[in-house]
XYZ file of C-alpha atoms in Angstrom:
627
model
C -4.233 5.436 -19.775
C -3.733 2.466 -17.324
C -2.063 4.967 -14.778
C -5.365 7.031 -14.768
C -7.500 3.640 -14.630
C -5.608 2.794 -11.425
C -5.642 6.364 -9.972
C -9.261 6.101 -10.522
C -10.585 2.907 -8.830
C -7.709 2.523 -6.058
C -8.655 5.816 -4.679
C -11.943 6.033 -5.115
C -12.316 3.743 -2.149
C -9.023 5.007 -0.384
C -11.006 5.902 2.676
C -14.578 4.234 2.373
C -14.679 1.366 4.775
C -14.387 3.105 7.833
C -17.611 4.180 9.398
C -21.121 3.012 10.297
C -23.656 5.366 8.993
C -26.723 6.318 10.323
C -29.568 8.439 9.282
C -28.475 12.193 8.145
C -31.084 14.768 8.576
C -29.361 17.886 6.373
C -29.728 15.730 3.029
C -31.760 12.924 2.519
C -30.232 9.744 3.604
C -30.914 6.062 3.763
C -29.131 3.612 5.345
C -30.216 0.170 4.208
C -28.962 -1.403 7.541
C -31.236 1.088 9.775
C -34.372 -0.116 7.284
C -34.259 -3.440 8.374
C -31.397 -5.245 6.433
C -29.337 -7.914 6.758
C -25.550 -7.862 6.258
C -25.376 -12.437 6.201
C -26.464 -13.050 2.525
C -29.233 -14.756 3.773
C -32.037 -12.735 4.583
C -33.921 -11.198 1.933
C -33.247 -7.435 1.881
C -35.577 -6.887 -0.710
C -38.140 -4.712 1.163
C -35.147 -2.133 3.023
C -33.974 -1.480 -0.534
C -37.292 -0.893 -1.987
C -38.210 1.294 1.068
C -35.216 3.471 0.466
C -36.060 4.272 -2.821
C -39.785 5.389 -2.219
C -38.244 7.454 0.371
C -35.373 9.031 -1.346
C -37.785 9.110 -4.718
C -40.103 11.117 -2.621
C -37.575 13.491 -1.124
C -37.222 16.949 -3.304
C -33.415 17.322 -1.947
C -30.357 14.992 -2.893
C -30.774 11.609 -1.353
C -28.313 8.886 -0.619
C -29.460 5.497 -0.408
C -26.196 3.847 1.250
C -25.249 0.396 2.112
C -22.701 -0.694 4.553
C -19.895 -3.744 4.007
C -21.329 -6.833 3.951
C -23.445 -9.667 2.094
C -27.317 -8.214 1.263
C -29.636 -11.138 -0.229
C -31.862 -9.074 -2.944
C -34.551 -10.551 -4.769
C -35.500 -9.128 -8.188
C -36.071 -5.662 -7.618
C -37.497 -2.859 -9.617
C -37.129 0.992 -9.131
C -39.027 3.146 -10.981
C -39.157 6.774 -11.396
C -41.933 7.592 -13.283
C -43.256 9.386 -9.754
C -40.043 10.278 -8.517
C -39.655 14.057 -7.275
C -35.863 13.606 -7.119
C -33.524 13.977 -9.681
C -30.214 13.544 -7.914
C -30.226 10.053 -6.033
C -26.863 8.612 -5.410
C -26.597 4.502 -4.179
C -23.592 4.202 -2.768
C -22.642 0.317 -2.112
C -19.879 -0.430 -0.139
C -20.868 -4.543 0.331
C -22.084 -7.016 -2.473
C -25.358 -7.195 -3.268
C -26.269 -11.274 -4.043
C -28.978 -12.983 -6.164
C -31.066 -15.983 -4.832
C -28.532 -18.815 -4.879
C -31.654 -20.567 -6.419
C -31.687 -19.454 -10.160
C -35.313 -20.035 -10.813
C -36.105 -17.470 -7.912
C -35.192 -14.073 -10.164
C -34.027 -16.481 -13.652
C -37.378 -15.884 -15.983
C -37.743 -12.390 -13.960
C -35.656 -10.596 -17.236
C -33.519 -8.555 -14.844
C -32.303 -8.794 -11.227
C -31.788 -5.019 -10.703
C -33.585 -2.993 -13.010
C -34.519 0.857 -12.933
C -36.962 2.357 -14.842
C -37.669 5.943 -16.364
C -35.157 7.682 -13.826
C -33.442 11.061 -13.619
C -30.503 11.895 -11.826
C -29.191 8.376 -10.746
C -24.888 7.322 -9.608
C -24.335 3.833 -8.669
C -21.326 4.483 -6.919
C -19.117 1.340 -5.617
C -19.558 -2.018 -4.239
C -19.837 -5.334 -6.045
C -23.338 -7.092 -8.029
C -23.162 -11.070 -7.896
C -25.993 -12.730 -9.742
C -24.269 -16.145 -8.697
C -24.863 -17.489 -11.910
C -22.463 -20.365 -11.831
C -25.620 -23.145 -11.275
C -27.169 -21.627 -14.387
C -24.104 -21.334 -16.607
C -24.471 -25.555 -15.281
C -27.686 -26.300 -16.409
C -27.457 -24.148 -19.960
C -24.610 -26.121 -20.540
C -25.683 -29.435 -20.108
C -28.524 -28.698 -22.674
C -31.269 -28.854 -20.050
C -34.224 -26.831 -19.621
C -33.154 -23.811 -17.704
C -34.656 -20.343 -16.975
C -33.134 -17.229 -19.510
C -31.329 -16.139 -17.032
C -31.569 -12.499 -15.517
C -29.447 -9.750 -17.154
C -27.987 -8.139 -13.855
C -28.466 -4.557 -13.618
C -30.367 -2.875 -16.498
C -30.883 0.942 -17.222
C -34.425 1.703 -19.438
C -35.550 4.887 -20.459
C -33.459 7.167 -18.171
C -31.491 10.281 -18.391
C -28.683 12.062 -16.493
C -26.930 8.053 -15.252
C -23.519 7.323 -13.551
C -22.027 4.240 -12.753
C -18.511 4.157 -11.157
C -16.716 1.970 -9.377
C -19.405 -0.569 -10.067
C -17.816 -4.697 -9.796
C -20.424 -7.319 -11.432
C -19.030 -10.902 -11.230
C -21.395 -14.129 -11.963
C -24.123 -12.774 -13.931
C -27.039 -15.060 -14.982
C -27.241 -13.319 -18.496
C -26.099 -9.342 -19.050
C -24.052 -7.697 -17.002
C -25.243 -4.159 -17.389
C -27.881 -2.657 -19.806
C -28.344 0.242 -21.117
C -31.563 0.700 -22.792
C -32.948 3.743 -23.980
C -31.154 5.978 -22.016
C -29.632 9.282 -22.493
C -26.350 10.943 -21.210
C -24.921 7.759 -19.895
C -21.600 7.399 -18.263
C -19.777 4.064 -17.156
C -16.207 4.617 -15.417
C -13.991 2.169 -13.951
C -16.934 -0.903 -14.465
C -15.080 -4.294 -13.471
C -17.055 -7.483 -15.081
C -15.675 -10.773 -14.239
C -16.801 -14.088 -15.360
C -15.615 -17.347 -16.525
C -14.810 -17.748 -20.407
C -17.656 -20.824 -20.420
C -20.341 -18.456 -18.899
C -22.985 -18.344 -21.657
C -24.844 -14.866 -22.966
C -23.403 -12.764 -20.605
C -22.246 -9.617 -22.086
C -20.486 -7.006 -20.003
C -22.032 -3.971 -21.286
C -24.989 -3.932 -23.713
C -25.981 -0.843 -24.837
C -29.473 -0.096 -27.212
C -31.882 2.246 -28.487
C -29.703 5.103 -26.503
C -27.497 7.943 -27.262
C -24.860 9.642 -25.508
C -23.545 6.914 -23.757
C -19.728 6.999 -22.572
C -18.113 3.950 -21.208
C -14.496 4.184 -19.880
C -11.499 3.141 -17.975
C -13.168 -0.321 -17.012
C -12.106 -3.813 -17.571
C -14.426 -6.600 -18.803
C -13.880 -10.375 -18.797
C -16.599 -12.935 -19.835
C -17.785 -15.550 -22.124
C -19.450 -13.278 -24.494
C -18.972 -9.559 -25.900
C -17.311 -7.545 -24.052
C -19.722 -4.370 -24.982
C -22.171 -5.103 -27.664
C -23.840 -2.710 -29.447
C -27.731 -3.341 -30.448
C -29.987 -1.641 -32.280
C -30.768 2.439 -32.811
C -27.537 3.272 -30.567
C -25.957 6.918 -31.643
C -23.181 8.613 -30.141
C -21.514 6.221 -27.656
C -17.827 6.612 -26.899
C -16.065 3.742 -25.833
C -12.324 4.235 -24.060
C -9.607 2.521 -22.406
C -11.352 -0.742 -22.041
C -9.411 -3.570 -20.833
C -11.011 -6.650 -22.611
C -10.493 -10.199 -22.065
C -11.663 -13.122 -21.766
C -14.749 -12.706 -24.338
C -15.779 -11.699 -27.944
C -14.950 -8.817 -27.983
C -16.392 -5.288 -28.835
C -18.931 -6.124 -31.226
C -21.468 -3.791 -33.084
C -24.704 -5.556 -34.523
C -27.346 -4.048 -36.969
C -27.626 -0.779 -35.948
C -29.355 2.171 -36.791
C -28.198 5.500 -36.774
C -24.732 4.670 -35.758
C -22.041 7.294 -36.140
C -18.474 7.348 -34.769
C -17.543 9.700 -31.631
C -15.309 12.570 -32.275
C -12.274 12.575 -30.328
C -9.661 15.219 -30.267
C -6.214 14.375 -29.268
C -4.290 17.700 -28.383
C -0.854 15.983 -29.652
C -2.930 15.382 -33.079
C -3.686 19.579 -33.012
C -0.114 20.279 -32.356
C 0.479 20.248 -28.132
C 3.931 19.675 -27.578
C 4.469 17.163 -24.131
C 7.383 19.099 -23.202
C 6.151 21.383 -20.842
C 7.507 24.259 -22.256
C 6.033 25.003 -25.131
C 2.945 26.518 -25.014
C -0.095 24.555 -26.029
C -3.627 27.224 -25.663
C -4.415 27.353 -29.031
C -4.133 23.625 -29.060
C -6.728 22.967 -26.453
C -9.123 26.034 -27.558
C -9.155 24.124 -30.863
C -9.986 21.275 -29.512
C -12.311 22.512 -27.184
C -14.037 24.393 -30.274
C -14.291 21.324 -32.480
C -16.111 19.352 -29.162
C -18.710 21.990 -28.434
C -19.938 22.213 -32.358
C -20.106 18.159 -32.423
C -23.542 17.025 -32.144
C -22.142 13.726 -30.461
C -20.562 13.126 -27.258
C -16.768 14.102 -27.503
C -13.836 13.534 -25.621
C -10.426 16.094 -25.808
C -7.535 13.337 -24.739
C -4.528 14.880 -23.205
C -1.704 12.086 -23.379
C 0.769 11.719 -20.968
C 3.477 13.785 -20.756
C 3.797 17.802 -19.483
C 1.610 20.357 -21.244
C 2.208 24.229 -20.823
C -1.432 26.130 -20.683
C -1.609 29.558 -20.200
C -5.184 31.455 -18.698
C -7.878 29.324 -20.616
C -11.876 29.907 -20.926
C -13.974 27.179 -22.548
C -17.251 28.901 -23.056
C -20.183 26.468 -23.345
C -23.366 28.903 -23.846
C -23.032 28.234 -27.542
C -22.388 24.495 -27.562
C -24.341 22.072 -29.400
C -22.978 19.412 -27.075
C -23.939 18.202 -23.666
C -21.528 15.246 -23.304
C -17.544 16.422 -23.489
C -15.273 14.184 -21.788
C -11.939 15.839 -21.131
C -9.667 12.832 -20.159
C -6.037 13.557 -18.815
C -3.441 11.092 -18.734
C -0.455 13.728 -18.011
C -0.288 17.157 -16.718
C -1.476 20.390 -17.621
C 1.443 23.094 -16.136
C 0.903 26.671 -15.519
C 3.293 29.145 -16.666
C 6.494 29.307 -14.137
C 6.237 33.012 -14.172
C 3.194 33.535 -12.218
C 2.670 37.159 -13.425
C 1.642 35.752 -16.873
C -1.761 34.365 -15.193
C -1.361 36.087 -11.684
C -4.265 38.601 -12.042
C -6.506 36.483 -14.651
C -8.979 35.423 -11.870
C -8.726 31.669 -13.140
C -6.215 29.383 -14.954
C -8.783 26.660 -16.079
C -11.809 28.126 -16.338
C -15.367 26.580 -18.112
C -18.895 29.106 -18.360
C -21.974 27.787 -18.854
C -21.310 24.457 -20.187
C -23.677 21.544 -19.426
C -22.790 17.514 -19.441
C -18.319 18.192 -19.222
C -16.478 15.634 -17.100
C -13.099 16.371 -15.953
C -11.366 12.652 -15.960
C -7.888 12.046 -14.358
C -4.799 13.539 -14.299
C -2.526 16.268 -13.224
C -3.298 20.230 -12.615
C 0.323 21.826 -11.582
C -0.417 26.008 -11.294
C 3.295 25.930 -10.281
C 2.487 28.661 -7.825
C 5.496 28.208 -4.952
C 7.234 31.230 -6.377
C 3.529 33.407 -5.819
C 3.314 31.793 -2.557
C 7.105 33.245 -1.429
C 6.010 36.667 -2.617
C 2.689 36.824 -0.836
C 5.031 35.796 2.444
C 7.711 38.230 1.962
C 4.754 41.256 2.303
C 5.801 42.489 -1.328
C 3.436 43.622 -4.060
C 2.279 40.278 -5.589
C -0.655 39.329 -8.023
C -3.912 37.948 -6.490
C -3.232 34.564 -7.778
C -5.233 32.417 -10.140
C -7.737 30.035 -9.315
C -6.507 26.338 -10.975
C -9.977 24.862 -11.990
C -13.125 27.015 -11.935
C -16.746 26.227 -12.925
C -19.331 28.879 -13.248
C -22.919 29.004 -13.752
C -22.973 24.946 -15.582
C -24.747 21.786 -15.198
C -24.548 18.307 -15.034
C -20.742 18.431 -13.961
C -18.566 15.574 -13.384
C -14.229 15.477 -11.801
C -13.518 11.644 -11.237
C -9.725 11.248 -10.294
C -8.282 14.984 -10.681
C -5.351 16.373 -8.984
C -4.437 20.061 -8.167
C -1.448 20.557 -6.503
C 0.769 24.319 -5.822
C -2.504 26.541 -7.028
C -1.982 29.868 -6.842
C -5.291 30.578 -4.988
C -8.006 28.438 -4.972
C -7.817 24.842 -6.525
C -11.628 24.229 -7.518
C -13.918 26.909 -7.303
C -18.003 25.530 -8.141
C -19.872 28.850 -8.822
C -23.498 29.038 -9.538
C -23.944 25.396 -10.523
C -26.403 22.645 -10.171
C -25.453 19.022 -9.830
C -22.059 18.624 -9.644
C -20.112 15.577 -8.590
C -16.565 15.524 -7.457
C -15.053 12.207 -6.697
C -12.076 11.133 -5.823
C -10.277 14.774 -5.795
C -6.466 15.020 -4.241
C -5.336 18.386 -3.453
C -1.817 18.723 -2.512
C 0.162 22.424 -1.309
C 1.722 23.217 1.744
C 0.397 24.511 5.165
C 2.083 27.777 4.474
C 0.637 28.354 1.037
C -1.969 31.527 1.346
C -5.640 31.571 0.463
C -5.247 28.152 -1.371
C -8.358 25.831 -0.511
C -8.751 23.081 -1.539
C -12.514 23.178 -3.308
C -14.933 26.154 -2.792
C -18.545 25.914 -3.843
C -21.071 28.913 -3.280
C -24.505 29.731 -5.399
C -24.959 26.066 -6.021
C -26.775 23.260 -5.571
C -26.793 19.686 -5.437
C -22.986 19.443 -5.120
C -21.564 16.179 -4.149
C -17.642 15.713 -2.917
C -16.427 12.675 -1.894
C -13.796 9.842 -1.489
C -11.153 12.412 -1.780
C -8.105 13.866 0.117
C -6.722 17.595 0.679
C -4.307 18.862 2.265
C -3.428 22.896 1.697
C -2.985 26.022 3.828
C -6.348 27.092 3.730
C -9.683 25.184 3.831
C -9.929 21.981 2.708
C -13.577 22.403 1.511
C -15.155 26.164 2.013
C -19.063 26.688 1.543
C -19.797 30.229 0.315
C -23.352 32.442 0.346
C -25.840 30.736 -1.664
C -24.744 27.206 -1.174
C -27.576 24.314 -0.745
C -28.390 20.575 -0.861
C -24.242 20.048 -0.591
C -22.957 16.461 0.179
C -19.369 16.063 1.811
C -18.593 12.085 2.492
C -15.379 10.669 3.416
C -13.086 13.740 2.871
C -9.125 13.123 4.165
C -8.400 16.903 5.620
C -4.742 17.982 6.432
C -3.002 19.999 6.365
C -5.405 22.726 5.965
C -8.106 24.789 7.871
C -10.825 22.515 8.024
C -14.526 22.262 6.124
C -15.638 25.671 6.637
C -18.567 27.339 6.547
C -18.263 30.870 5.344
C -16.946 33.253 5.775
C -20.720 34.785 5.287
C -22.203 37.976 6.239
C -20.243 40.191 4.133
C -23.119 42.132 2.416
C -26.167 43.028 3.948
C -28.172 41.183 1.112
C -27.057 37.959 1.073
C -28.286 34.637 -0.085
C -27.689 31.665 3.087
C -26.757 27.797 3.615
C -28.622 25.535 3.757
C -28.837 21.503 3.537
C -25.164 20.407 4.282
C -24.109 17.264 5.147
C -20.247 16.707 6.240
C -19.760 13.305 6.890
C -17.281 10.649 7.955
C -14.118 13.059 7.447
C -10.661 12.967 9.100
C -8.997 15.855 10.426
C -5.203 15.719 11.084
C -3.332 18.427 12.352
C -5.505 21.418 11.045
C -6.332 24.539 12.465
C -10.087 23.730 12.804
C -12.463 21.179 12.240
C -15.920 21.617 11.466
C -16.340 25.752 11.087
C -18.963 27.790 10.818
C -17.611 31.477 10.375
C -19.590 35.047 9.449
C -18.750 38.410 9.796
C -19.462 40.853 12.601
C -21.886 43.182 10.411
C -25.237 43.682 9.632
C -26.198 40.923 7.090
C -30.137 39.178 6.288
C -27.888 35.727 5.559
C -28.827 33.086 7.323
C -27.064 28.941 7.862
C -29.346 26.323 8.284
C -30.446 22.199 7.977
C -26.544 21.306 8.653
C -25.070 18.349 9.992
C -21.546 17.101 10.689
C -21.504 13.265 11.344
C -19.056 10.722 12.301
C -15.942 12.698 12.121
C -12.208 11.926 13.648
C -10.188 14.553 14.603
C -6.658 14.266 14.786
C -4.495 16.793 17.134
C -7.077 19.747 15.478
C -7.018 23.038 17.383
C -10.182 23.944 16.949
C -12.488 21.479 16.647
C -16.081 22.827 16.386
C -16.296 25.672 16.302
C -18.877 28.681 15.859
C -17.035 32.211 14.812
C -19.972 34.982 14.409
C -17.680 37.800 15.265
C -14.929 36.919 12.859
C -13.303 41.021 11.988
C -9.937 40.124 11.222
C -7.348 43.479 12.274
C -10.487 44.904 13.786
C -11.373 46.568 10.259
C -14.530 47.099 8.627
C -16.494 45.605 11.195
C -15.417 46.675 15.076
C -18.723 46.891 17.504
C -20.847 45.014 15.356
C -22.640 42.690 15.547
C -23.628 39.984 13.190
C -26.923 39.696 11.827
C -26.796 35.938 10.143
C -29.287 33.464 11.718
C -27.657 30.088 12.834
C -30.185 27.708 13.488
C -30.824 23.948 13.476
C -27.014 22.535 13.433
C -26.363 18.932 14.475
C -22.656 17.556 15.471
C -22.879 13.564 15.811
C -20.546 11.212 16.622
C -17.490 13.317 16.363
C -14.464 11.867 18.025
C -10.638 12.650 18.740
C -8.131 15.140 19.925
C -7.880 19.049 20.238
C -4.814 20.546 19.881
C -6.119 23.157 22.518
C -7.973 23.110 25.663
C -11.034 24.292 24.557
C -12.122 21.712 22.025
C -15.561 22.789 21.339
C -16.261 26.621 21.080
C -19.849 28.716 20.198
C -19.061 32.562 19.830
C -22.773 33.434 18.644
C -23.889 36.502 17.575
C -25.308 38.601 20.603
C -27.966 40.112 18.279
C -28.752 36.720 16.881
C -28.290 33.733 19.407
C -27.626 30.489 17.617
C -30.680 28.235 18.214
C -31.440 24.482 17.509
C -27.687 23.413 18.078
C -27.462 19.548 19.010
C -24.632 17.713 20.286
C -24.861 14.023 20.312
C -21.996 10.946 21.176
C -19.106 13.900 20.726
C -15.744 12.786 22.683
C -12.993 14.959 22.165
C -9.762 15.027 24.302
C -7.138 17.175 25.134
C -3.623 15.426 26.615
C -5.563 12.236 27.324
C -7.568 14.745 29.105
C -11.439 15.709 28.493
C -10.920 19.342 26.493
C -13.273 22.331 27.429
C -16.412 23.604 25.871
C -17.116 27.461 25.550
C -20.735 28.825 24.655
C -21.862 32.452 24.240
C -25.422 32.870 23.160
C -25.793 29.664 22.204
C -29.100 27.797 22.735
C -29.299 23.990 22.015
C -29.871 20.367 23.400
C -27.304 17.616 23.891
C -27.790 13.756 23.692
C -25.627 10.210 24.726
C -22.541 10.782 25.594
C -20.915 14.410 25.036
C -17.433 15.514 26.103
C -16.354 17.613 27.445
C -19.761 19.022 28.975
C -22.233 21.166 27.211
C -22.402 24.565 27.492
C -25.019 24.914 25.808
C -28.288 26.724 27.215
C -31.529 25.431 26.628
């Protein structure tokens, strides 16, 4: 458990502090510093925050609302949703937000940070300090002090994430969760002296369906304390100390969690002995609870054949499926070679994926698909299809067979902190593939395969990419689209702040040479590094691989309205940005703005066939585009 609680918050913010970031036109995004605020801990930032959140609240695509390293002053804030047209707002905090230094300023206010009647809302990151320490003073001394403010509070709201969330010197509560439903608290840090008065870590009331996990709370008073009318909350690998404690007061309603340990149903850790029927129980048992559940897998090695975990019958929306070991494939890869998926969950709603290890064991696939022999397709190691309200925090896939995480037909998934690990050589395994979905979030993770690191598929929109480590591999990719002549497009992607090292391309944006209605659209690729890549940026609309199927055509998807910004590094090859459009359909709208890419220490070479677009600032080498 402690191994997955490191995993967790160490690389959640493995590659985080690295960029400035600007305002992102694909997806709705809101940098605090652009808005007017403040990075000394001095001026009041109150206004930029508030600002954000009407705008992001009023945007009907995912939003980020993102603040940059540093010290932001906020006054008591409140942000309600009552109006909001968003359900899928993620604040991403990668400074500390601080309270008034004066306690009186926010202490009678009843919270410092408080949101109201929301949907759809991840506090992701960065560090809360109520700076307390004056008011811990005065309540000590016996004097007449303010309450205090409880520091971040949670009312009647569904659908919440917090992870990665530090809170250190609050006036009163840390973090409250009132009234709220599907709730989910990983890797919270709460740190406060033992003499800090009335300031619980976690309080959680009149709510059900809360999870808190993997987070370690020290303070003067309970370390989660349960009020009144709170039903299914699930409480895990909690490190607790200094405080009272986990302490449950008169409640209402309140019945334990189930929790299905596959050692308890008869998994074996060995590796070798096959454990299915172990996890299908489990898995069977979760879906008819009425309560949030979570299926443990200890450490250790755990052999799973081809598994579906069907959710369209499930009475529950809140499974937790927390690994501390691996799950391993079976080392003959013609037992699961031709089953589509290993690991694969229909139409479930509300699982999370937490931790551990995914081994498909495919090497020996790999070597046959090399040699030219007769080999199985290969297996896909983690596949969602058609579900909601999806969560992988801290996964690893490494030697898949095919794909490693395939996102198919879902709505508002988040993938965080993902590692991907198989050779360059290693055929048609990318890393995480997402078509017919939307509202997809990846980010804070790191892949490295022989195919793409992320590809987008027909159908794909409102997708977020942030802070992606890409190598070995063939890039974030774009298609390939245009297969079928009815086809759904791509629309609203946002790659941003990604590193590219040694891969084949960068940024990619690839469709067949046939006759297709598909269209890509609303994209942008922001503050990227590329590292020795040989294709860089690059547009591929005749893409007919051995000439079959396709020769003399021409493509038919639109490409319009595609923006490359700040995008830095080294090509591999000469020519380090390349548009082959389609002749029958020009790409239009393309925008290329502060791009310097070199080749040898040398400015590289653009290339541009029916390509129509602007550039802006400083762009090399030269655009080719026409205008």
């Amino acid at each position: 458990m402690a191994g997955a609680l490191s995993f967790i918050l160490a690389f959640q913010y493995f590659l985080l502090t690295f960029f400035h970031y600007s305002s992102i036109a694909a997806n709705a995004n809101y940098n605090l510093q652009s808005l007017g605020a403040k990075s000394d801990g001095e001026t009041d930032c109150s206004k930029a925050f508030l600002s954000a959140w009407t705008s992001a609240c009023a945007s009907t695509q995912p939003a980020t609302i993102f603040m940059p390293p540093g010290r932001y002053l906020l006054g008591a804030a409140t942000f309600a949703g009552k109006a909001c047209k968003n359900t899928a707002i993620t604040i991403e905090i990668d400074g500390t937000l601080v309270a008034p230094s004066d306690f009186n300023v926010i202490g009678n206010s009843g919270n410092w940070i408080k949101f109201k009647s929301v949907t759809g809302v991840s506090v992701i990151g960065g560090t809360l300090d109520g700076q307390g320490t004056k008011l811990w003073a005065c309540k000590n001394s016996g004097k007449s002090c303010p309450t205090g403010a409880t520091t971040l509070a949670f009312y009647n709201s569904n659908i919440i994430i917090m992870n990665g969330l530090s809170s250190i010197n609050s006036q009163k509560f840390n973090i409250l969760v009132d009234g709220c439903h599907n709730t989910k608290l990983v890797g919270i840090k709460v740190s406060a002296p033992g003499n800090s008065p009335n300031n619980d870590g976690i309080h959680v009331e009149k709510s059900t369906g809360v999870t808190i996990m993997n987070s370690r709370i020290g303070t003067e008073d309970d370390c989660v304390s349960i009020g009144p009318s709170t039903s299914n909350l699930s409480i895990e690998n909690i490190a607790c100390g200094p405080g009272h404690g986990i302490s449950v007061g008169n409640l209402l309603n309140m019945r334990p969690n189930a929790n299905y340990n596959i050692q308890s149903l008869g998994a074996k850790s060995d590796g070798k002995t096959d454990c299915t029927k172990a996890f299908l129980s489990a898995w069977t048992s979760a879906c008819a609870s009425t309560q949030p559940a979570t299926i443990y897998v200890p450490p250790g090695r755990y052999l799973l054949g081809a598994a579906t975990f069907a959710g369209k019958s499930c009475k529950n929306t809140a499974i937790t499926i927390q690994i501390d070991g691996t799950l391993v494939a079976p080392s003959d890869f013609n037992v699961i070679g031709n089953s589509g998926n290993w690991i694969k969950f229909e139409s479930v709603t509300g699982v999370s994926v937490i931790g551990g290890t995914l081994d498909a064991q495919g090497a020996n696939l790999w070597a046959c698909k090399n040699s030219g022999k007769s080999c199985p397709t290969g297996a896909t190691t983690l596949a969602f299809y058609n579900s909601n309200n999806i969560i992988m925090n801290g996964l690893s896939s490494i030697n898949s067979q095919k794909f490693n995480i395939l996102v198919d037909g879902c709505h508002n998934a988040k993938l965080v902190g993902i590692k991907v690990s198989a050779p360059g050589n290693s055929p048609n395994t990318d890393g995480i593939h997402v078509e017919k979905s939307t509202g997809v979030t990846i980010m804070n993770s790191q892949i490295g395969t022989g195919d793409d690191c992320v590809s987008i598929g027909p159908g794909t929109s409102n997708l977020w990419i942030e802070t992606i480590a890409c190598g070995p591999g063939h890039g974030i990719s774009i298609g390939s689209l245009g297969w079928d002549l009815q086809e759904p497009g791509v629309q609203n992607v946002t790659v941003k702040s990604a590193t590219f090292t040694g891969t084949e391309n960068g940024v990619r944006v690839k469709t067949w040479a046939r006759p297709s209605n598909g269209f890509v659209k609303n994209i942008l690729f922001q503050h990227l590094v590329m590292v020795n890549v040989q294709n860089a940026i690059i547009i591929d609309q005749n893409y007919c691989p051995d000439d079959h199927n396709c020769p003399n055509q021409v493509s038919g998807v639109k490409i319009s309205d595609v923006t490359y910004q700040d995008i830095h590094g080294s090509s591999a090859t000469e020519t380090a940005v390349k548009f082959d459009c389609s002749k029958g359909n020009p790409c239009s709208d393309i925008t290329l703005e502060d791009v310097k890419l070199t080749y040898k220490d040398e400015p590289a070479h653009s290339s541009c066939i029916n390509a129509i677009g602007k550039s802006s600032g400083s762009v090399e080498p030269n655009s080719c585009l026409s205008l």
